[in-house]
């Protein structure tokens, strides 16, 4: 009987942890989207957070992937299985951060994620400002070829 209680308790703790992580991380995207227009520092920090070289980006996606919010954490996920940071900035509607990533040279045509690429993610979620930035960058690239 004690074993059943222990397993039940372990399950409850794990479920609570996953719910807490999903709530905090999901809410973080919304708060960043709403606050970044008034604070350039927040846009800078969000860009730094989304940097693939810092480790925070990969750890975030291991805990919570906005494309698969229902999934449990995948602590073995590797960076090469993740869409680029521009995809998630576009998906979340974090316009200033997406613009900064584009200015820093992020590949706007990179493939990955549920929607396929950053432009399709921004379009599907109704983030018109990001769609305009991405389309203008794609147009400039096409003119250069």
PDB file of C-alpha atoms in Angstrom:
ATOM      1  CA  UNK A   1       0.000   0.000   0.000  1.00  0.00           C
ATOM      2  CA  UNK A   2       2.840   2.376   0.793  1.00  0.00           C
ATOM      3  CA  UNK A   3       4.278   1.760  -2.701  1.00  0.00           C
ATOM      4  CA  UNK A   4       1.014   2.871  -4.344  1.00  0.00           C
ATOM      5  CA  UNK A   5       0.966   6.062  -2.293  1.00  0.00           C
ATOM      6  CA  UNK A   6       4.570   6.755  -3.212  1.00  0.00           C
ATOM      7  CA  UNK A   7       3.895   6.288  -6.943  1.00  0.00           C
ATOM      8  CA  UNK A   8       0.768   8.427  -6.742  1.00  0.00           C
ATOM      9  CA  UNK A   9       2.713  11.176  -4.963  1.00  0.00           C
ATOM     10  CA  UNK A  10       5.509  11.019  -7.545  1.00  0.00           C
ATOM     11  CA  UNK A  11       2.941  11.294 -10.346  1.00  0.00           C
ATOM     12  CA  UNK A  12       1.247  14.296  -8.698  1.00  0.00           C
ATOM     13  CA  UNK A  13       4.557  16.108  -8.199  1.00  0.00           C
ATOM     14  CA  UNK A  14       5.607  15.445 -11.806  1.00  0.00           C
ATOM     15  CA  UNK A  15       2.234  16.633 -13.135  1.00  0.00           C
ATOM     16  CA  UNK A  16       2.365  19.777 -11.012  1.00  0.00           C
ATOM     17  CA  UNK A  17       5.901  20.514 -12.187  1.00  0.00           C
ATOM     18  CA  UNK A  18       4.970  20.155 -15.859  1.00  0.00           C
ATOM     19  CA  UNK A  19       1.897  22.372 -15.397  1.00  0.00           C
ATOM     20  CA  UNK A  20       3.975  25.025 -13.607  1.00  0.00           C
ATOM     21  CA  UNK A  21       6.639  25.045 -16.318  1.00  0.00           C
ATOM     22  CA  UNK A  22       4.053  25.287 -19.115  1.00  0.00           C
ATOM     23  CA  UNK A  23       2.238  28.109 -17.334  1.00  0.00           C
ATOM     24  CA  UNK A  24       5.371  30.129 -16.580  1.00  0.00           C
ATOM     25  CA  UNK A  25       7.015  29.716 -19.954  1.00  0.00           C
ATOM     26  CA  UNK A  26       3.838  30.225 -21.954  1.00  0.00           C
ATOM     27  CA  UNK A  27       2.985  33.337 -19.962  1.00  0.00           C
ATOM     28  CA  UNK A  28       6.539  34.599 -20.436  1.00  0.00           C
ATOM     29  CA  UNK A  29       6.030  34.844 -24.193  1.00  0.00           C
ATOM     30  CA  UNK A  30       2.798  36.793 -23.737  1.00  0.00           C
ATOM     31  CA  UNK A  31       4.353  39.209 -21.226  1.00  0.00           C
ATOM     32  CA  UNK A  32       7.391  39.741 -23.435  1.00  0.00           C
ATOM     33  CA  UNK A  33       5.158  40.481 -26.427  1.00  0.00           C
ATOM     34  CA  UNK A  34       3.171  43.058 -24.472  1.00  0.00           C
ATOM     35  CA  UNK A  35       6.147  44.756 -22.790  1.00  0.00           C
ATOM     36  CA  UNK A  36       8.928  44.762 -25.382  1.00  0.00           C
ATOM     37  CA  UNK A  37       7.596  47.747 -27.335  1.00  0.00           C
ATOM     38  CA  UNK A  38       8.181  49.969 -24.310  1.00  0.00           C
ATOM     39  CA  UNK A  39      11.576  48.596 -23.356  1.00  0.00           C
ATOM     40  CA  UNK A  40      14.525  48.071 -25.717  1.00  0.00           C
ATOM     41  CA  UNK A  41      16.373  46.243 -22.951  1.00  0.00           C
ATOM     42  CA  UNK A  42      13.680  43.567 -22.893  1.00  0.00           C
ATOM     43  CA  UNK A  43      14.029  43.069 -26.638  1.00  0.00           C
ATOM     44  CA  UNK A  44      17.797  42.746 -26.192  1.00  0.00           C
ATOM     45  CA  UNK A  45      17.386  40.216 -23.366  1.00  0.00           C
ATOM     46  CA  UNK A  46      14.804  38.218 -25.324  1.00  0.00           C
ATOM     47  CA  UNK A  47      17.202  38.102 -28.287  1.00  0.00           C
ATOM     48  CA  UNK A  48      20.011  36.970 -26.006  1.00  0.00           C
ATOM     49  CA  UNK A  49      17.737  34.316 -24.472  1.00  0.00           C
ATOM     50  CA  UNK A  50      16.906  33.027 -27.949  1.00  0.00           C
ATOM     51  CA  UNK A  51      20.583  32.825 -28.891  1.00  0.00           C
ATOM     52  CA  UNK A  52      21.476  29.256 -29.805  1.00  0.00           C
ATOM     53  CA  UNK A  53      24.945  29.661 -28.314  1.00  0.00           C
ATOM     54  CA  UNK A  54      23.839  30.519 -24.785  1.00  0.00           C
ATOM     55  CA  UNK A  55      22.204  27.240 -23.765  1.00  0.00           C
ATOM     56  CA  UNK A  56      19.062  28.858 -22.369  1.00  0.00           C
ATOM     57  CA  UNK A  57      17.272  28.478 -25.712  1.00  0.00           C
ATOM     58  CA  UNK A  58      17.816  24.732 -25.891  1.00  0.00           C
ATOM     59  CA  UNK A  59      16.960  24.213 -22.214  1.00  0.00           C
ATOM     60  CA  UNK A  60      13.750  26.206 -22.679  1.00  0.00           C
ATOM     61  CA  UNK A  61      12.717  24.016 -25.623  1.00  0.00           C
ATOM     62  CA  UNK A  62      13.598  20.902 -23.671  1.00  0.00           C
ATOM     63  CA  UNK A  63      11.174  21.988 -20.940  1.00  0.00           C
ATOM     64  CA  UNK A  64       8.476  23.541 -23.107  1.00  0.00           C
ATOM     65  CA  UNK A  65       8.067  23.679 -26.871  1.00  0.00           C
ATOM     66  CA  UNK A  66       5.388  26.215 -27.871  1.00  0.00           C
ATOM     67  CA  UNK A  67       4.724  24.097 -30.971  1.00  0.00           C
ATOM     68  CA  UNK A  68       3.912  21.106 -28.755  1.00  0.00           C
ATOM     69  CA  UNK A  69       2.657  22.633 -25.529  1.00  0.00           C
ATOM     70  CA  UNK A  70       0.932  19.377 -24.599  1.00  0.00           C
ATOM     71  CA  UNK A  71       4.165  17.332 -24.661  1.00  0.00           C
ATOM     72  CA  UNK A  72       6.126  16.439 -21.562  1.00  0.00           C
ATOM     73  CA  UNK A  73       9.692  17.756 -21.248  1.00  0.00           C
ATOM     74  CA  UNK A  74      12.297  16.123 -23.468  1.00  0.00           C
ATOM     75  CA  UNK A  75      15.627  16.492 -21.689  1.00  0.00           C
ATOM     76  CA  UNK A  76      17.464  14.656 -24.474  1.00  0.00           C
ATOM     77  CA  UNK A  77      16.413  17.035 -27.230  1.00  0.00           C
ATOM     78  CA  UNK A  78      19.287  18.322 -29.346  1.00  0.00           C
ATOM     79  CA  UNK A  79      19.653  21.776 -30.877  1.00  0.00           C
ATOM     80  CA  UNK A  80      19.591  20.469 -34.444  1.00  0.00           C
ATOM     81  CA  UNK A  81      16.009  19.242 -33.901  1.00  0.00           C
ATOM     82  CA  UNK A  82      14.818  22.752 -32.986  1.00  0.00           C
ATOM     83  CA  UNK A  83      13.607  25.443 -35.378  1.00  0.00           C
ATOM     84  CA  UNK A  84      15.722  28.592 -35.363  1.00  0.00           C
ATOM     85  CA  UNK A  85      14.978  31.313 -32.776  1.00  0.00           C
ATOM     86  CA  UNK A  86      13.281  33.527 -35.378  1.00  0.00           C
ATOM     87  CA  UNK A  87      10.610  30.859 -35.755  1.00  0.00           C
ATOM     88  CA  UNK A  88       9.656  31.034 -32.065  1.00  0.00           C
ATOM     89  CA  UNK A  89       9.858  34.838 -31.918  1.00  0.00           C
ATOM     90  CA  UNK A  90       7.516  34.923 -34.933  1.00  0.00           C
ATOM     91  CA  UNK A  91       5.200  32.290 -33.489  1.00  0.00           C
ATOM     92  CA  UNK A  92       4.965  34.163 -30.191  1.00  0.00           C
ATOM     93  CA  UNK A  93       4.468  37.574 -31.802  1.00  0.00           C
ATOM     94  CA  UNK A  94       7.571  39.086 -30.247  1.00  0.00           C
ATOM     95  CA  UNK A  95       7.970  41.655 -33.033  1.00  0.00           C
ATOM     96  CA  UNK A  96      10.938  43.729 -31.851  1.00  0.00           C
ATOM     97  CA  UNK A  97      12.892  40.591 -31.055  1.00  0.00           C
ATOM     98  CA  UNK A  98      12.019  39.048 -34.429  1.00  0.00           C
ATOM     99  CA  UNK A  99      13.118  42.250 -36.153  1.00  0.00           C
ATOM    100  CA  UNK A 100      16.382  42.259 -34.202  1.00  0.00           C
ATOM    101  CA  UNK A 101      17.034  38.629 -35.169  1.00  0.00           C
ATOM    102  CA  UNK A 102      16.425  39.482 -38.837  1.00  0.00           C
ATOM    103  CA  UNK A 103      18.793  42.465 -38.586  1.00  0.00           C
ATOM    104  CA  UNK A 104      21.432  40.183 -37.056  1.00  0.00           C
ATOM    105  CA  UNK A 105      21.228  37.961 -40.135  1.00  0.00           C
ATOM    106  CA  UNK A 106      19.049  35.065 -39.016  1.00  0.00           C
ATOM    107  CA  UNK A 107      17.951  32.972 -41.987  1.00  0.00           C
ATOM    108  CA  UNK A 108      14.345  34.022 -42.646  1.00  0.00           C
ATOM    109  CA  UNK A 109      13.848  31.045 -44.956  1.00  0.00           C
ATOM    110  CA  UNK A 110      14.989  28.400 -42.450  1.00  0.00           C
ATOM    111  CA  UNK A 111      12.655  25.429 -42.356  1.00  0.00           C
ATOM    112  CA  UNK A 112      11.345  23.837 -39.179  1.00  0.00           C
ATOM    113  CA  UNK A 113       8.560  23.819 -36.655  1.00  0.00           C
ATOM    114  CA  UNK A 114       4.892  22.954 -36.898  1.00  0.00           C
ATOM    115  CA  UNK A 115       4.165  25.726 -39.408  1.00  0.00           C
ATOM    116  CA  UNK A 116       7.270  25.088 -41.504  1.00  0.00           C
ATOM    117  CA  UNK A 117       9.020  28.456 -41.161  1.00  0.00           C
ATOM    118  CA  UNK A 118       8.906  31.804 -39.359  1.00  0.00           C
ATOM    119  CA  UNK A 119       6.762  33.541 -41.987  1.00  0.00           C
ATOM    120  CA  UNK A 120       4.083  30.860 -41.902  1.00  0.00           C
ATOM    121  CA  UNK A 121       4.112  30.814 -38.083  1.00  0.00           C
ATOM    122  CA  UNK A 122       3.668  34.598 -37.852  1.00  0.00           C
ATOM    123  CA  UNK A 123       0.968  34.533 -40.524  1.00  0.00           C
ATOM    124  CA  UNK A 124      -0.946  31.662 -38.897  1.00  0.00           C
ATOM    125  CA  UNK A 125      -0.925  33.433 -35.534  1.00  0.00           C
ATOM    126  CA  UNK A 126      -1.936  36.813 -37.001  1.00  0.00           C
ATOM    127  CA  UNK A 127       1.271  38.698 -36.213  1.00  0.00           C
ATOM    128  CA  UNK A 128       1.065  41.146 -39.115  1.00  0.00           C
ATOM    129  CA  UNK A 129       4.011  43.321 -38.098  1.00  0.00           C
ATOM    130  CA  UNK A 130       6.343  40.320 -38.153  1.00  0.00           C
ATOM    131  CA  UNK A 131       4.885  39.115 -41.465  1.00  0.00           C
ATOM    132  CA  UNK A 132       5.741  42.513 -43.005  1.00  0.00           C
ATOM    133  CA  UNK A 133       9.324  42.381 -41.707  1.00  0.00           C
ATOM    134  CA  UNK A 134       9.843  38.835 -42.972  1.00  0.00           C
ATOM    135  CA  UNK A 135       8.289  39.527 -46.374  1.00  0.00           C
ATOM    136  CA  UNK A 136      10.449  42.618 -46.859  1.00  0.00           C
ATOM    137  CA  UNK A 137      13.567  40.622 -45.991  1.00  0.00           C
ATOM    138  CA  UNK A 138      12.601  37.815 -48.390  1.00  0.00           C
ATOM    139  CA  UNK A 139      11.933  40.398 -51.132  1.00  0.00           C
ATOM    140  CA  UNK A 140      15.364  41.986 -50.598  1.00  0.00           C
ATOM    141  CA  UNK A 141      17.000  38.563 -50.779  1.00  0.00           C
ATOM    142  CA  UNK A 142      15.122  37.734 -53.988  1.00  0.00           C
ATOM    143  CA  UNK A 143      16.221  41.016 -55.591  1.00  0.00           C
ATOM    144  CA  UNK A 144      19.815  40.193 -54.717  1.00  0.00           C
ATOM    145  CA  UNK A 145      19.660  36.882 -56.608  1.00  0.00           C
TER     146      UNK A 145
END
